[in-house]
mmCIF file of C-alpha atoms in Angstrom:
data_model
loop_
_atom_site.group_PDB
_atom_site.id
_atom_site.type_symbol
_atom_site.label_atom_id
_atom_site.label_comp_id
_atom_site.label_asym_id
_atom_site.label_seq_id
_atom_site.Cartn_x
_atom_site.Cartn_y
_atom_site.Cartn_z
ATOM 1 C CA ALA A 20 107.322 100.577 87.447
ATOM 2 C CA GLY A 21 104.547 101.126 84.901
ATOM 3 C CA GLY A 22 100.930 100.305 85.693
ATOM 4 C CA GLN A 23 97.521 100.669 84.104
ATOM 5 C CA GLY A 24 96.148 103.972 82.878
ATOM 6 C CA GLY A 25 99.525 105.331 81.776
ATOM 7 C CA VAL A 26 100.770 105.704 85.364
ATOM 8 C CA VAL A 27 104.426 105.236 86.292
ATOM 9 C CA ALA A 28 105.596 104.879 89.900
ATOM 10 C CA GLY A 29 108.886 105.653 91.598
ATOM 11 C CA PHE A 30 110.192 106.004 95.128
ATOM 12 C CA LEU A 31 112.855 107.637 97.261
ATOM 13 C CA ASP A 32 113.509 106.543 100.842
ATOM 14 C CA ASN A 33 110.010 106.112 102.341
ATOM 15 C CA ILE A 34 108.099 108.153 99.729
ATOM 16 C CA VAL A 35 106.307 106.552 96.799
ATOM 17 C CA THR A 36 105.270 108.888 94.016
ATOM 18 C CA PHE A 37 103.387 108.723 90.714
ATOM 19 C CA CYS A 38 103.471 110.601 87.452
ATOM 20 C CA GLU A 39 100.590 112.341 85.772
ATOM 21 C CA PRO A 40 98.751 109.684 83.678
ATOM 22 C CA TYR A 41 100.393 109.388 80.233
ATOM 23 C CA CYS A 42 102.878 112.131 81.174
ATOM 24 C CA PRO A 43 105.981 110.324 82.536
ATOM 25 C CA TYR A 44 107.834 113.647 82.650
ATOM 26 C CA ALA A 45 105.360 115.220 85.124
ATOM 27 C CA TRP A 46 105.481 114.189 88.788
ATOM 28 C CA PRO A 47 103.141 116.433 90.834
ATOM 29 C CA ALA A 48 104.058 116.842 94.505
ATOM 30 C CA GLN A 49 100.470 116.050 95.513
ATOM 31 C CA TYR A 50 100.911 112.524 94.132
ATOM 32 C CA GLN A 51 103.595 111.702 96.724
ATOM 33 C CA GLN A 52 102.690 109.227 99.467
ATOM 34 C CA PRO A 53 104.937 109.073 102.570
ATOM 35 C CA LEU A 54 104.979 105.625 104.205
ATOM 36 C CA LEU A 55 106.309 104.475 107.573
ATOM 37 C CA PHE A 56 109.232 102.404 106.284
ATOM 38 C CA PRO A 57 111.984 102.696 103.665
ATOM 39 C CA ILE A 58 110.748 101.356 100.326
ATOM 40 C CA VAL A 59 112.409 98.436 98.531
ATOM 41 C CA CYS A 60 110.184 98.033 95.459
ATOM 42 C CA VAL A 61 106.933 99.145 93.816
ATOM 43 C CA LEU A 62 104.977 96.795 91.563
ATOM 44 C CA PRO A 63 101.555 97.069 89.873
ATOM 45 C CA PHE A 64 99.041 94.226 89.971
ATOM 46 C CA GLY A 65 95.606 94.646 88.457
ATOM 47 C CA THR A 66 94.458 98.172 89.252
ATOM 48 C CA SER A 67 96.444 98.307 92.518
ATOM 49 C CA TRP A 68 100.060 98.834 93.531
ATOM 50 C CA PHE A 69 102.188 96.707 95.844
ATOM 51 C CA VAL A 70 104.876 98.503 97.833
ATOM 52 C CA GLY A 71 107.498 96.305 99.479
ATOM 53 C CA THR A 72 109.301 97.982 102.364
ATOM 54 C CA LYS A 73 111.805 97.200 105.095
ATOM 55 C CA GLY A 74 108.810 96.780 107.416
ATOM 56 C CA ASN A 75 105.162 96.065 106.648
ATOM 57 C CA PRO A 76 104.160 95.902 102.978
ATOM 58 C CA TYR A 77 101.534 98.257 101.562
ATOM 59 C CA ILE A 78 98.870 98.073 98.869
ATOM 60 C CA LEU A 79 97.645 101.283 97.229
ATOM 61 C CA TYR A 80 94.110 101.334 95.842
ATOM 62 C CA GLY A 81 92.425 103.866 93.609
ATOM 63 C CA ASP A 82 91.613 104.698 89.992
ATOM 64 C CA SER A 83 94.155 107.525 89.596
ATOM 65 C CA PRO A 84 97.207 108.945 91.414
ATOM 66 C CA SER A 85 95.057 111.763 92.800
ATOM 67 C CA ASN A 86 93.034 109.361 94.952
ATOM 68 C CA TYR A 87 95.346 106.415 95.712
ATOM 69 C CA VAL A 88 94.805 105.221 99.290
ATOM 70 C CA PRO A 89 97.623 103.297 101.027
ATOM 71 C CA GLN A 90 96.732 100.245 103.130
ATOM 72 C CA LYS A 91 99.420 98.929 105.482
ATOM 73 C CA LEU A 92 99.161 95.140 105.588
ATOM 74 C CA ASN A 93 99.027 93.544 109.001
ATOM 75 C CA ASP A 94 102.155 91.373 108.938
ATOM 76 C CA SER A 95 105.667 92.760 109.274
ATOM 77 C CA GLN A 96 107.200 90.781 106.403
ATOM 78 C CA ALA A 97 109.892 92.995 104.921
ATOM 79 C CA CYS A 98 110.857 92.714 101.264
ATOM 80 C CA VAL A 99 114.546 91.748 101.108
ATOM 81 C CA SER A 100 114.976 91.697 97.319
ATOM 82 C CA ALA A 101 113.319 94.023 94.822
ATOM 83 C CA ARG A 102 113.978 91.528 92.020
ATOM 84 C CA SER A 103 112.080 88.800 93.884
ATOM 85 C CA ALA A 104 108.724 90.597 93.552
ATOM 86 C CA VAL A 105 106.404 89.291 90.820
ATOM 87 C CA ALA A 106 102.675 89.769 90.247
ATOM 88 C CA ALA A 107 100.542 86.618 89.970
ATOM 89 C CA MET A 108 97.246 85.133 91.191
ATOM 90 C CA GLY A 109 95.749 88.503 92.078
ATOM 91 C CA GLY A 110 98.608 89.586 94.308
ATOM 92 C CA VAL A 111 102.391 89.762 94.558
ATOM 93 C CA PHE A 112 104.954 87.153 95.554
ATOM 94 C CA TYR A 113 108.158 88.453 97.154
ATOM 95 C CA ALA A 114 111.066 87.239 99.305
ATOM 96 C CA SER A 115 111.069 88.090 103.003
ATOM 97 C CA PRO A 116 113.382 87.023 105.864
ATOM 98 C CA ASP A 117 110.979 84.182 106.723
ATOM 99 C CA GLY A 118 110.186 82.783 103.250
ATOM 100 C CA TYR A 119 108.497 83.552 99.945
ATOM 101 C CA CYS A 120 105.438 85.654 100.775
ATOM 102 C CA PHE A 121 102.196 86.302 98.949
ATOM 103 C CA ALA A 122 100.601 89.714 99.507
ATOM 104 C CA SER A 123 97.036 90.522 98.489
ATOM 105 C CA GLN A 124 94.014 92.377 99.788
ATOM 106 C CA ASN A 125 93.587 89.491 102.281
ATOM 107 C CA GLY A 126 96.939 90.241 103.902
ATOM 108 C CA VAL A 127 100.342 88.555 103.818
ATOM 109 C CA GLU A 128 101.024 84.816 103.874
ATOM 110 C CA VAL A 129 104.421 83.072 103.995
ATOM 111 C CA ALA A 130 103.674 80.710 101.106
ATOM 112 C CA THR A 131 106.778 78.562 101.651
ATOM 113 C CA GLN A 132 106.305 78.138 105.400
ATOM 114 C CA ALA A 133 105.674 74.401 105.025
ATOM 115 C CA LEU A 134 108.708 73.949 102.789
ATOM 116 C CA PHE A 135 111.544 75.776 104.518
ATOM 117 C CA SER A 136 112.477 76.353 108.117
ATOM 118 C CA LYS A 137 113.707 79.882 108.727
ATOM 119 C CA GLU A 138 117.283 78.574 108.952
ATOM 120 C CA ASP A 139 117.019 76.688 105.645
ATOM 121 C CA TRP A 140 115.445 79.705 103.964
ATOM 122 C CA GLN A 141 118.177 82.030 105.212
ATOM 123 C CA ALA A 142 120.776 79.616 103.827
ATOM 124 C CA LEU A 143 119.477 80.427 100.324
ATOM 125 C CA THR A 144 120.481 84.092 100.851
ATOM 126 C CA PRO A 145 117.002 85.528 100.197
ATOM 127 C CA SER A 146 118.429 88.983 99.450
ATOM 128 C CA SER A 147 119.951 87.451 96.290
ATOM 129 C CA ILE A 148 116.659 86.055 94.951
ATOM 130 C CA PHE A 149 115.284 87.159 91.613
ATOM 131 C CA ALA A 150 112.153 85.742 90.040
ATOM 132 C CA VAL A 151 109.966 85.623 86.945
ATOM 133 C CA VAL A 152 106.543 84.207 86.135
ATOM 134 C CA GLN A 153 106.345 82.422 82.791
ATOM 135 C CA ASP A 154 103.334 80.373 81.620
ATOM 136 C CA SER A 155 101.882 80.432 85.155
ATOM 137 C CA VAL A 156 105.076 79.052 86.694
ATOM 138 C CA LEU A 157 106.970 81.075 89.295
ATOM 139 C CA TYR A 158 110.738 80.555 88.987
ATOM 140 C CA PHE A 159 113.100 81.986 91.557
ATOM 141 C CA TRP A 160 116.879 81.823 91.609
ATOM 142 C CA TYR A 161 119.164 82.186 94.618
ATOM 143 C CA THR A 162 122.933 82.226 95.299
ATOM 144 C CA GLY A 163 123.116 80.611 98.743
ATOM 145 C CA ASN A 164 124.071 76.935 99.232
ATOM 146 C CA GLY A 165 125.898 76.974 95.909
ATOM 147 C CA GLY A 166 123.011 78.587 94.042
ATOM 148 C CA GLY A 167 120.023 77.078 92.301
ATOM 149 C CA CYS A 168 116.456 77.567 91.135
ATOM 150 C CA TYR A 169 113.020 76.539 92.327
ATOM 151 C CA GLY A 170 109.891 76.454 90.193
ATOM 152 C CA LEU A 171 106.279 76.561 91.357
ATOM 153 C CA ASP A 172 103.456 75.741 88.943
ATOM 154 C CA LEU A 173 100.797 78.195 90.085
ATOM 155 C CA VAL A 174 98.025 76.575 88.009
ATOM 156 C CA ALA A 175 98.730 73.033 89.191
ATOM 157 C CA MET A 176 99.060 74.297 92.744
ATOM 158 C CA GLY A 177 96.100 76.659 92.502
ATOM 159 C CA ASP A 178 93.670 74.687 94.655
ATOM 160 C CA THR A 179 96.282 74.110 97.322
ATOM 161 C CA LEU A 180 97.640 77.638 97.288
ATOM 162 C CA SER A 181 94.208 79.224 97.432
ATOM 163 C CA GLY A 182 93.646 77.705 100.855
ATOM 164 C CA MET A 183 96.894 79.218 102.077
ATOM 165 C CA MET A 184 96.176 82.681 100.763
ATOM 166 C CA THR A 185 92.991 83.441 102.616
ATOM 167 C CA GLY A 186 92.902 85.138 105.977
ATOM 168 C CA GLU A 187 92.259 81.806 107.742
ATOM 169 C CA VAL A 188 95.058 80.424 109.904
ATOM 170 C CA SER A 189 95.082 76.657 109.450
ATOM 171 C CA ALA A 190 97.707 73.915 109.342
ATOM 172 C CA ARG A 191 95.736 71.713 106.909
ATOM 173 C CA PRO A 192 96.312 73.710 103.658
ATOM 174 C CA ARG A 193 100.010 74.031 104.505
ATOM 175 C CA ALA A 194 100.320 70.269 105.044
ATOM 176 C CA GLU A 195 98.495 69.608 101.757
ATOM 177 C CA PHE A 196 100.809 72.062 99.983
ATOM 178 C CA HIS A 197 103.867 70.267 101.353
ATOM 179 C CA THR A 198 102.543 66.830 100.333
ATOM 180 C CA ARG A 199 101.693 68.018 96.800
ATOM 181 C CA LEU A 200 105.113 69.590 96.300
ATOM 182 C CA LYS A 201 106.914 66.451 97.515
ATOM 183 C CA SER A 202 104.964 64.317 95.028
ATOM 184 C CA MET A 203 105.940 66.658 92.186
ATOM 185 C CA GLN A 204 109.594 66.658 93.256
ATOM 186 C CA GLN A 205 109.601 62.837 93.313
ATOM 187 C CA SER A 206 109.591 62.730 89.498
ATOM 188 C CA ILE A 207 113.018 64.379 89.564
ATOM 189 C CA THR A 208 114.286 62.533 92.645
ATOM 190 C CA ALA A 209 113.505 59.189 91.003
ATOM 191 C CA VAL A 210 116.108 59.879 88.318
ATOM 192 C CA ALA A 211 118.706 60.928 90.898
ATOM 193 C CA ASP A 212 118.047 57.743 92.917
ATOM 194 C CA CYS A 213 118.379 55.434 89.894
ATOM 195 C CA ARG A 214 121.375 53.105 90.381
ATOM 196 C CA THR A 215 122.140 52.817 86.676
ATOM 197 C CA PRO A 216 123.219 55.622 84.310
ATOM 198 C CA THR A 217 120.159 57.195 82.732
ATOM 199 C CA ILE A 218 119.858 59.269 79.569
ATOM 200 C CA ALA A 219 116.656 61.275 79.320
ATOM 201 C CA SER A 220 115.308 62.719 76.088
ATOM 202 C CA ILE A 221 113.022 65.703 76.476
ATOM 203 C CA HIS A 222 110.725 66.727 73.651
ATOM 204 C CA GLY A 223 109.359 70.279 73.702
ATOM 205 C CA TRP A 224 109.998 73.108 76.129
ATOM 206 C CA CYS A 225 112.462 72.429 78.932
ATOM 207 C CA ILE A 226 112.233 75.110 81.596
ATOM 208 C CA GLY A 227 112.547 74.839 85.374
ATOM 209 C CA GLY A 228 111.954 71.129 85.928
ATOM 210 C CA GLY A 229 114.004 70.268 82.861
ATOM 211 C CA VAL A 230 116.917 72.357 84.119
ATOM 212 C CA ASP A 231 116.679 70.596 87.498
ATOM 213 C CA LEU A 232 116.713 67.229 85.703
#
């Protein structure tokens, strides 16, 4: 993974390592950081690095590989798919055994906790998930239950998500998130529930919601 300042990261087992800035052929031994768990992925966001592991996730802070400091986040939410990790909203979204998580300097939050029970989430086969962020929408695909795709508009959901991604533990922002998502999904469900054949014409870009339709 390539980050700011000409730094490239790599990993082997539980060791994350970095190249000399702007020298991707030089990997000094002193830039290696041993962590407690096997590493699944490394992803830059802002000036920091997210490290998803088979245990607790980490965030590495610093302005150069010579002084990166690893911080082990407080929740044991393992990363189950390297391709699920995407940087957005000042942190990283990634798939865990319990749901889609958001990791930032405030810690780890299961962002989809109000949407999926653990059993329903596992039915999606979270290890198969891969994701992209395009125009502030997070799309993630899965192979379980016949396969499919979900899309989350991070701008439209910003006010609701922000309450979920602080260190506060509260049921209210999760309930509001669930209500907002159900109202957005209703625009698609209304077509499915229509008793007469319906032909829809879409003008402009058709991504995510259009595919679902």
